[in-house]
mmCIF file of C-alpha atoms in Angstrom:
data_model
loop_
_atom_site.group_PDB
_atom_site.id
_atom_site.type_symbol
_atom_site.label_atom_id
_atom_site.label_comp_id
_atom_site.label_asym_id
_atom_site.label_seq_id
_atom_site.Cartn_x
_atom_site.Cartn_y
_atom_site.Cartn_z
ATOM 1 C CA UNK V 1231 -16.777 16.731 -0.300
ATOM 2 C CA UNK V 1232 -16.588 17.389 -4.292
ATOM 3 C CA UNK V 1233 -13.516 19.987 -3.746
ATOM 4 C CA UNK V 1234 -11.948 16.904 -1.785
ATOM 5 C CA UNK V 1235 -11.781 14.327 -5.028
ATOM 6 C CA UNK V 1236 -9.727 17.118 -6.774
ATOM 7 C CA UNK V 1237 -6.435 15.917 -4.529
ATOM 8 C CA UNK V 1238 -6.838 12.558 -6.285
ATOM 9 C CA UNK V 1239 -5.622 14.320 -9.313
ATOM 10 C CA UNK V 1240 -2.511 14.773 -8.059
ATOM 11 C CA UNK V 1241 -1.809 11.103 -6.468
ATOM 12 C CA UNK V 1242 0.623 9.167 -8.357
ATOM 13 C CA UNK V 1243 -0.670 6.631 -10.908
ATOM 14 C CA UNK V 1244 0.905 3.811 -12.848
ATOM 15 C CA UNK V 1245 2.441 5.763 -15.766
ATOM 16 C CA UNK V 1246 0.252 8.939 -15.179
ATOM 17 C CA UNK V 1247 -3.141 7.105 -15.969
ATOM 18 C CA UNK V 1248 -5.075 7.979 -13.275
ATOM 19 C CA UNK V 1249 -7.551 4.840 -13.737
ATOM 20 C CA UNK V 1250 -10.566 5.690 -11.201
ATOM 21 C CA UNK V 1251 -13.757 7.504 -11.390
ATOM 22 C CA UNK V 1252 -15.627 9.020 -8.581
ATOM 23 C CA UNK V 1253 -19.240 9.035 -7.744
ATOM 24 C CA UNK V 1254 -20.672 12.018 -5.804
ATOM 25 C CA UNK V 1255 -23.315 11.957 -4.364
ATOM 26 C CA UNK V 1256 -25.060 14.475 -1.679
ATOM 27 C CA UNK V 1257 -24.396 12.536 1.491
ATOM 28 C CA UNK V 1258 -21.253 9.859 -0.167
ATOM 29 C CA UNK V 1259 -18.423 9.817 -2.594
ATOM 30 C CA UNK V 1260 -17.995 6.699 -4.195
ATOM 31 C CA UNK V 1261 -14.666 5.560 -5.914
ATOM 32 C CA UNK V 1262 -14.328 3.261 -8.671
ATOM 33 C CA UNK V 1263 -11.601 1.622 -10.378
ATOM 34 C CA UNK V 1264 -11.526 1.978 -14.234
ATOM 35 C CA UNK V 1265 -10.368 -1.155 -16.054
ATOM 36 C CA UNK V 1266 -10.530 0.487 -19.487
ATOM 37 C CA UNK V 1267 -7.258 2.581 -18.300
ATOM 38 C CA UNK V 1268 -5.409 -1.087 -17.359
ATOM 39 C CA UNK V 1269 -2.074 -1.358 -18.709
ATOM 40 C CA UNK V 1270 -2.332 -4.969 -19.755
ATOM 41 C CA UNK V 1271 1.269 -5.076 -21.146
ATOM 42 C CA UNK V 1272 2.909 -4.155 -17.635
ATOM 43 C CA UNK V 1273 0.204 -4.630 -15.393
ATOM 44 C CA UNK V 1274 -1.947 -7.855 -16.173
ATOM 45 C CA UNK V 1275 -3.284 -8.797 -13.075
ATOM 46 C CA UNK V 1276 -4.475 -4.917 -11.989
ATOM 47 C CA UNK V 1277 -2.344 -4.788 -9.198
ATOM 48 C CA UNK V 1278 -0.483 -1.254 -10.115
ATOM 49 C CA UNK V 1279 -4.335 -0.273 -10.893
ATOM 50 C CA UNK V 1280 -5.714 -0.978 -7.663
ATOM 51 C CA UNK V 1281 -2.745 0.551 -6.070
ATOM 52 C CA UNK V 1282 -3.138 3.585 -7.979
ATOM 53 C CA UNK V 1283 -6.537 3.568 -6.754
ATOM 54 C CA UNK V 1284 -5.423 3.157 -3.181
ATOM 55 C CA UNK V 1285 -3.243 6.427 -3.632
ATOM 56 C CA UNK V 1286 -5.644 8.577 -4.599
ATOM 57 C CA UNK V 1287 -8.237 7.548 -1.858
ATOM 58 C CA UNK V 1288 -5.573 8.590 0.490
ATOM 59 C CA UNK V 1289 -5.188 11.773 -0.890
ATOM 60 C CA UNK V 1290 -8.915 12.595 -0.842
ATOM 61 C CA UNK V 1291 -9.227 11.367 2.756
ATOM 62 C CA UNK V 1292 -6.278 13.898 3.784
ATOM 63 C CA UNK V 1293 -7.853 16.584 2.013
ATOM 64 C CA UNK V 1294 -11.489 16.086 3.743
ATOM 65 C CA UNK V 1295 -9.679 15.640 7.100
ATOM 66 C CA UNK V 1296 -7.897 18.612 6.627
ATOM 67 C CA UNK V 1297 -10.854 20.203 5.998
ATOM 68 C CA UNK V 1298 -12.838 19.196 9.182
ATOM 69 C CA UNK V 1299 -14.935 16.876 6.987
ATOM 70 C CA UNK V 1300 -16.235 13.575 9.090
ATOM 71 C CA UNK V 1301 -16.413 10.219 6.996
ATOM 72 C CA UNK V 1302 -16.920 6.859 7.450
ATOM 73 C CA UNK V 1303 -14.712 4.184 4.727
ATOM 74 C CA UNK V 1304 -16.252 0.904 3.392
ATOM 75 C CA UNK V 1305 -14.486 -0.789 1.190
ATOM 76 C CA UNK V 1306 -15.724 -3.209 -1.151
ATOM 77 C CA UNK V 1307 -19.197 -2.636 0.412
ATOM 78 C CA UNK V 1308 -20.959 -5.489 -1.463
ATOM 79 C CA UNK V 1309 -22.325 -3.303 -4.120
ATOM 80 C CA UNK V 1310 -23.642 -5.561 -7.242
ATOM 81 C CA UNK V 1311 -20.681 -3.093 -9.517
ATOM 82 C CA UNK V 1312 -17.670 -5.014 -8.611
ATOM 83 C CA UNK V 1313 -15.382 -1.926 -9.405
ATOM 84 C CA UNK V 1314 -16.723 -0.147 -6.815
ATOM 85 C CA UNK V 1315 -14.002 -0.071 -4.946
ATOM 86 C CA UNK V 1316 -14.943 2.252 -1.793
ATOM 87 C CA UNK V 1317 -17.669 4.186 -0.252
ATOM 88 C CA UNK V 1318 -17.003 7.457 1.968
ATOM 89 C CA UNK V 1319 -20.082 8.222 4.087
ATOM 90 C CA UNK V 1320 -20.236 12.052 5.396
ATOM 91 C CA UNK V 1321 -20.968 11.665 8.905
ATOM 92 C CA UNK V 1322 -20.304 15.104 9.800
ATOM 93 C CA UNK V 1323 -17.755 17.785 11.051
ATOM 94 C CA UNK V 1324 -14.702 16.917 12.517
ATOM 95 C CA UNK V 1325 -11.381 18.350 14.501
ATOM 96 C CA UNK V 1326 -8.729 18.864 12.188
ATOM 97 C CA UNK V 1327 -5.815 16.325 12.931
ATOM 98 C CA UNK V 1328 -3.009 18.023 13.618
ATOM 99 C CA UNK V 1329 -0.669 16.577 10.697
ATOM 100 C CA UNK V 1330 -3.505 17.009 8.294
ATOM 101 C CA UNK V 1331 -2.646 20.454 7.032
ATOM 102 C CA UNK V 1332 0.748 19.607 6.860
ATOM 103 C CA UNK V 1333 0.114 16.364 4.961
ATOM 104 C CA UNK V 1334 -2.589 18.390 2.403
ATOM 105 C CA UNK V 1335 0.161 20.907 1.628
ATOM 106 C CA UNK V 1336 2.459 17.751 0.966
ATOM 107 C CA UNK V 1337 -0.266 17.340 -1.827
ATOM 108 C CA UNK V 1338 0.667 20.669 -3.731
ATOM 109 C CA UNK V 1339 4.181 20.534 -3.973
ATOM 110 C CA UNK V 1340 5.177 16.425 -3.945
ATOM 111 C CA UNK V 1341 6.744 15.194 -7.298
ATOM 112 C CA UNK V 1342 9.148 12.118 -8.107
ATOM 113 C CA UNK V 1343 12.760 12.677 -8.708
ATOM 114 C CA UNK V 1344 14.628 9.939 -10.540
ATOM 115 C CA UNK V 1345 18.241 11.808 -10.015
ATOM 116 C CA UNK V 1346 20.858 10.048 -8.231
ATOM 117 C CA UNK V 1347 21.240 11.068 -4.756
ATOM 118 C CA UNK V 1348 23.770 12.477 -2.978
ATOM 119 C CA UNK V 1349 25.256 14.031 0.005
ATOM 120 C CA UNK V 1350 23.225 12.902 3.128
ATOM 121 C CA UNK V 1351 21.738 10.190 5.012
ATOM 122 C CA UNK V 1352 18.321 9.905 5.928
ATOM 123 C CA UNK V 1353 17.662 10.266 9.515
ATOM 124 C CA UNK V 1354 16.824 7.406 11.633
ATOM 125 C CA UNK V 1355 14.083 9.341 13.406
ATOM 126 C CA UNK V 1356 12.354 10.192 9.492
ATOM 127 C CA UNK V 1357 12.501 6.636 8.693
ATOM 128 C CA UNK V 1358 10.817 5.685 12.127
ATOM 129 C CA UNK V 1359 7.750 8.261 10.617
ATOM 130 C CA UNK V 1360 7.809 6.359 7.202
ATOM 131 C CA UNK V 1361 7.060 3.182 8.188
ATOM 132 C CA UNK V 1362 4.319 4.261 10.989
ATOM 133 C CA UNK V 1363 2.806 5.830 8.117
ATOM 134 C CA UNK V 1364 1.902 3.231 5.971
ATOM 135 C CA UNK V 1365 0.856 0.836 9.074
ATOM 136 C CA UNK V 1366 -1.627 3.601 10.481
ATOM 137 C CA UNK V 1367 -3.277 2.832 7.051
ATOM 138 C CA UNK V 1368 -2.972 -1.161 7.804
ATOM 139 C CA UNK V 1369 -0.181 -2.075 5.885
ATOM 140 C CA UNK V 1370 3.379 -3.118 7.209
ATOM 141 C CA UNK V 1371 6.884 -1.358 5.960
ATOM 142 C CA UNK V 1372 10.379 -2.308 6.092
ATOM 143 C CA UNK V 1373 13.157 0.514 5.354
ATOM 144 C CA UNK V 1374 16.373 -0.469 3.792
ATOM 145 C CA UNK V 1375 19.414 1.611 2.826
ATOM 146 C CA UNK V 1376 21.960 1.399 0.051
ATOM 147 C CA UNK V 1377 24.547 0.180 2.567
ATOM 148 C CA UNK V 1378 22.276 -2.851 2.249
ATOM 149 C CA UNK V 1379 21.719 -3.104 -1.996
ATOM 150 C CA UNK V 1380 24.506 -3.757 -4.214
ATOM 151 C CA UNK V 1381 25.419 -0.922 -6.397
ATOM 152 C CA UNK V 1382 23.349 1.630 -4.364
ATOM 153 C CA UNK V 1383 24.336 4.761 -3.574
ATOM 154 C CA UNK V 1384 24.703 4.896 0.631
ATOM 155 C CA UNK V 1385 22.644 7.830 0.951
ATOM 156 C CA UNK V 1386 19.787 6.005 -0.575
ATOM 157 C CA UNK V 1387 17.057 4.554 1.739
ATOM 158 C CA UNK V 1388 13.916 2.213 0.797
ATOM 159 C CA UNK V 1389 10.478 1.968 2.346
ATOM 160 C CA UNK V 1390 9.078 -1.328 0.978
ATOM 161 C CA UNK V 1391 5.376 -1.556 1.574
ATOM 162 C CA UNK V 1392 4.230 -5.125 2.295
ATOM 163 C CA UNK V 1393 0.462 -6.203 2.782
ATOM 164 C CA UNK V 1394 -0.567 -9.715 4.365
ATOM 165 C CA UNK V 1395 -1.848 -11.019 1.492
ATOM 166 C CA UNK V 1396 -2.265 -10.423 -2.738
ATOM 167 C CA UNK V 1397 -6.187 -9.806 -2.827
ATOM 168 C CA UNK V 1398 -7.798 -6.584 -4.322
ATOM 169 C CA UNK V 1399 -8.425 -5.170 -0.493
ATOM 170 C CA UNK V 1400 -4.077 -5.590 0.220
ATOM 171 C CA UNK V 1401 -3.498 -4.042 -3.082
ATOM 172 C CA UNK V 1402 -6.099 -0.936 -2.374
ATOM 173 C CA UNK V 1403 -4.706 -0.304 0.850
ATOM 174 C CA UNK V 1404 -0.848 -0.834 0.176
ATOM 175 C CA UNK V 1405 -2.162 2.353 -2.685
ATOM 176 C CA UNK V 1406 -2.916 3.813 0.537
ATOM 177 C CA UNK V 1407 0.042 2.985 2.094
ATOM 178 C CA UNK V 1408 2.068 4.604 -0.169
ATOM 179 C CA UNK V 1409 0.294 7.686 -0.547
ATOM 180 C CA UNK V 1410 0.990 8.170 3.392
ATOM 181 C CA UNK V 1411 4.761 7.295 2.836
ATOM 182 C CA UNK V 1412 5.507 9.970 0.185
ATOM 183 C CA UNK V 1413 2.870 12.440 1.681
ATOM 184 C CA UNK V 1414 5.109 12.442 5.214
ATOM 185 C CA UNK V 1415 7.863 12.089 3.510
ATOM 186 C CA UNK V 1416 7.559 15.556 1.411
ATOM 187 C CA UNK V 1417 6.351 17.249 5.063
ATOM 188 C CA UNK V 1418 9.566 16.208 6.741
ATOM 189 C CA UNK V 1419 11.331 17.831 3.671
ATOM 190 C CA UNK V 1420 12.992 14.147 2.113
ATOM 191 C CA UNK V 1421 13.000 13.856 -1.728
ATOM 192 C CA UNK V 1422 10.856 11.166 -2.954
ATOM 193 C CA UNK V 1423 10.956 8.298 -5.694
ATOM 194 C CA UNK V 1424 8.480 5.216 -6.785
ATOM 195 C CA UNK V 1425 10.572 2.137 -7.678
ATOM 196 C CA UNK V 1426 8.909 0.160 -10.163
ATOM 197 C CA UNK V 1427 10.552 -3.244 -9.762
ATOM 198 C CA UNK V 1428 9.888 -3.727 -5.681
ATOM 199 C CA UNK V 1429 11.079 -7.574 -6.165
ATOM 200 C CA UNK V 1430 14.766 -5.880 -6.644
ATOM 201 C CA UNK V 1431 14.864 -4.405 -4.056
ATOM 202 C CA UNK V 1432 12.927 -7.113 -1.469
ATOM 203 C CA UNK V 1433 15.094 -10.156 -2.680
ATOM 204 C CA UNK V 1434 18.292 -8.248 -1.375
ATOM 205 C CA UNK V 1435 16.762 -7.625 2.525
ATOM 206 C CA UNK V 1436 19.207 -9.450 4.718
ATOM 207 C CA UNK V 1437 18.050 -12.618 5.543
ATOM 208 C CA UNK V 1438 18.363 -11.653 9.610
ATOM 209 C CA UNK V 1439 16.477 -8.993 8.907
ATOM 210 C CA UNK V 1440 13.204 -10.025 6.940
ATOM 211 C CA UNK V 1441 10.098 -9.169 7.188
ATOM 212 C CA UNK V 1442 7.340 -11.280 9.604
ATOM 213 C CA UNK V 1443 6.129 -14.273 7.369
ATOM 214 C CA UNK V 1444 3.234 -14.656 5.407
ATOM 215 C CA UNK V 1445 4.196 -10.605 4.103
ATOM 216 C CA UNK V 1446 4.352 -9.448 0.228
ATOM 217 C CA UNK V 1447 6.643 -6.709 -0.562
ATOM 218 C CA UNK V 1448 3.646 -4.743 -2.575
ATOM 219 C CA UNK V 1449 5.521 -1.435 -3.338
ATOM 220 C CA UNK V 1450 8.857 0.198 -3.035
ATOM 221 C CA UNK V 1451 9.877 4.128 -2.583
ATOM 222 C CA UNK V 1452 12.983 5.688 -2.462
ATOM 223 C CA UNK V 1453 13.624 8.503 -0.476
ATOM 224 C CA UNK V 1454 16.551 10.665 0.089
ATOM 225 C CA UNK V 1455 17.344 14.082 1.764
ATOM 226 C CA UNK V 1456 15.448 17.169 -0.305
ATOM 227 C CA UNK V 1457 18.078 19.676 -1.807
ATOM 228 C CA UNK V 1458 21.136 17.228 -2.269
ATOM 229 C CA UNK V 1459 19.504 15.306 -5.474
ATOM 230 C CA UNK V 1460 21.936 14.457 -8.146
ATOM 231 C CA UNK V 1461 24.536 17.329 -9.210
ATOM 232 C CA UNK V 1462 22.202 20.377 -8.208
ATOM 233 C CA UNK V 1463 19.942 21.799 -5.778
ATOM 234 C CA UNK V 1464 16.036 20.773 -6.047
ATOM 235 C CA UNK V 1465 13.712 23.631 -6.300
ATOM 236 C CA UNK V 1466 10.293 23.967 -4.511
ATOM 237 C CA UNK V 1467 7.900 23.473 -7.132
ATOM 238 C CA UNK V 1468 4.664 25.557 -8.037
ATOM 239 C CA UNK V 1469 1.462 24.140 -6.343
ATOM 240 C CA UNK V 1470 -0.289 22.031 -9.608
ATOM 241 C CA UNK V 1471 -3.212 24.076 -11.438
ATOM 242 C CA UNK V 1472 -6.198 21.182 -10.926
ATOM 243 C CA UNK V 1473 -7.566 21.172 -14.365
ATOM 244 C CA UNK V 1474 -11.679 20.199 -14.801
ATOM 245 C CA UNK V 1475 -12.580 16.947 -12.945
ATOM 246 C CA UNK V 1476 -13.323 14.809 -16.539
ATOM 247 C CA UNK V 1477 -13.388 11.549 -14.448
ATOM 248 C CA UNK V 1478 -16.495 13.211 -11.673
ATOM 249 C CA UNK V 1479 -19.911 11.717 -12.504
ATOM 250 C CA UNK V 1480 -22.901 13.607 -9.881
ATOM 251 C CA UNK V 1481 -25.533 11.447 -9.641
#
């Protein structure tokens, strides 16, 4: 279960800060969030932290189901440390899902690419897969394309995350959410990108076509067809070297 907290390390963070800590313990992992790495200036009310947070729990639960490892996920379990933000109880071996390899090797090679893209529409049919990725984790997804934004380019597509509600437990899971959009995104080969200001691009959603009411856009990722990035071809990078876990505490 240790080796499993090391995919965390390479879940996308609000600029790169990585603010959690894990707890592991023989029969639990325990995830914390860790205000000291809050970005006040851009991020006053923690909700890019807890996302963050929700990221890299997805991660670690795709690398312990890819490894056949059985859990079971409480979140916010009433512990009297209120930035203990989940508990993951071993419960045992498992079957390997099927798309759990495939998503665990998205792990290793998934980056952000902020080139302009062009040449090629998303397919429908990968778009479909987006969006039932982030609501098998409980949140809900809209796409849109840049047929739809002014002053996109067409080839663009969005997946907007949205969560019923702005507590800590929406913000954790839309983390999740969007760990499970770029994770299946990278396996069915699309290029992916974070967008930072998700109100852009939710204000612009056709009014015919919003989303069910009482739903927060949460998060926003661009996607676009791997290979025909900007003005030249995108190369499969080299699987990350995990450096030492500085953020594990063993009990």
């Amino acid at each position: 279960m240790t080796q499993a907290t090391f995919a965390a390390l390479s879940a996308p963070s609000v600029s790169d800060t990585q603010p959690w800590r894990w707890r592991i313990n023989e029969d639990r992992i325990e995830l914390y969030a860790d205000w000291r790495r809050q970005l006040a200036d851009i991020d006053p009310d923690g909700r890019l932290l807890l996302i963050s947070c929700g990221a890299a729990l997805h991660h670690t639960r795709v690398a312990l189901a890819a490894e056949g490892v059985g859990v079971d996920i409480l979140r916010f379990p009433g512990s009297s440390d209120p930035d203990l933000l989940t508990e993951l109880r071993y419960t045992g071996p498992v079957e390997r899902a099927p798309r759990s390899g495939a998503l665990y090797r998205a792990i290793a090679v998934r980056r952000s690419d902020q080139r302009p893209i062009v040449g090629g529409f998303v397919p429908g049919r990968d778009l479909t897969l987006l969006r039932e990725a982030a609501e098998q984790v409980g949140a809900g997804a809209y796409t849109l394309t840049g047929q739809e934004l002014p002053g996109s380019v067409n080839e663009t597509a969005y997946v907007v995350i949205t969560t019923p509600g702005v507590a800590r437990n929406d913000w954790l899971t839309a983390g999740e959410a969007v760990s499970a959009v770029l994770l299946t995104a990278v396996a069915a080969g699309l290029a992916t990108a974070s967008v930072s200001d998700v109100t852009a691009i939710a204000r612009h959603r056709a009014p015919r076509r919003l989303p069910a009411a009482g739903r927060y856009p949460a998060a926003a990722i661009r996607v676009g067809v791997a290979g025909r990035v900007g003005d030249r071809p995108v190369t499969q990078p080299r699987a990350p070297v995990v450096p030492a876990p500085g953020t594990q505490e063993p009990s």
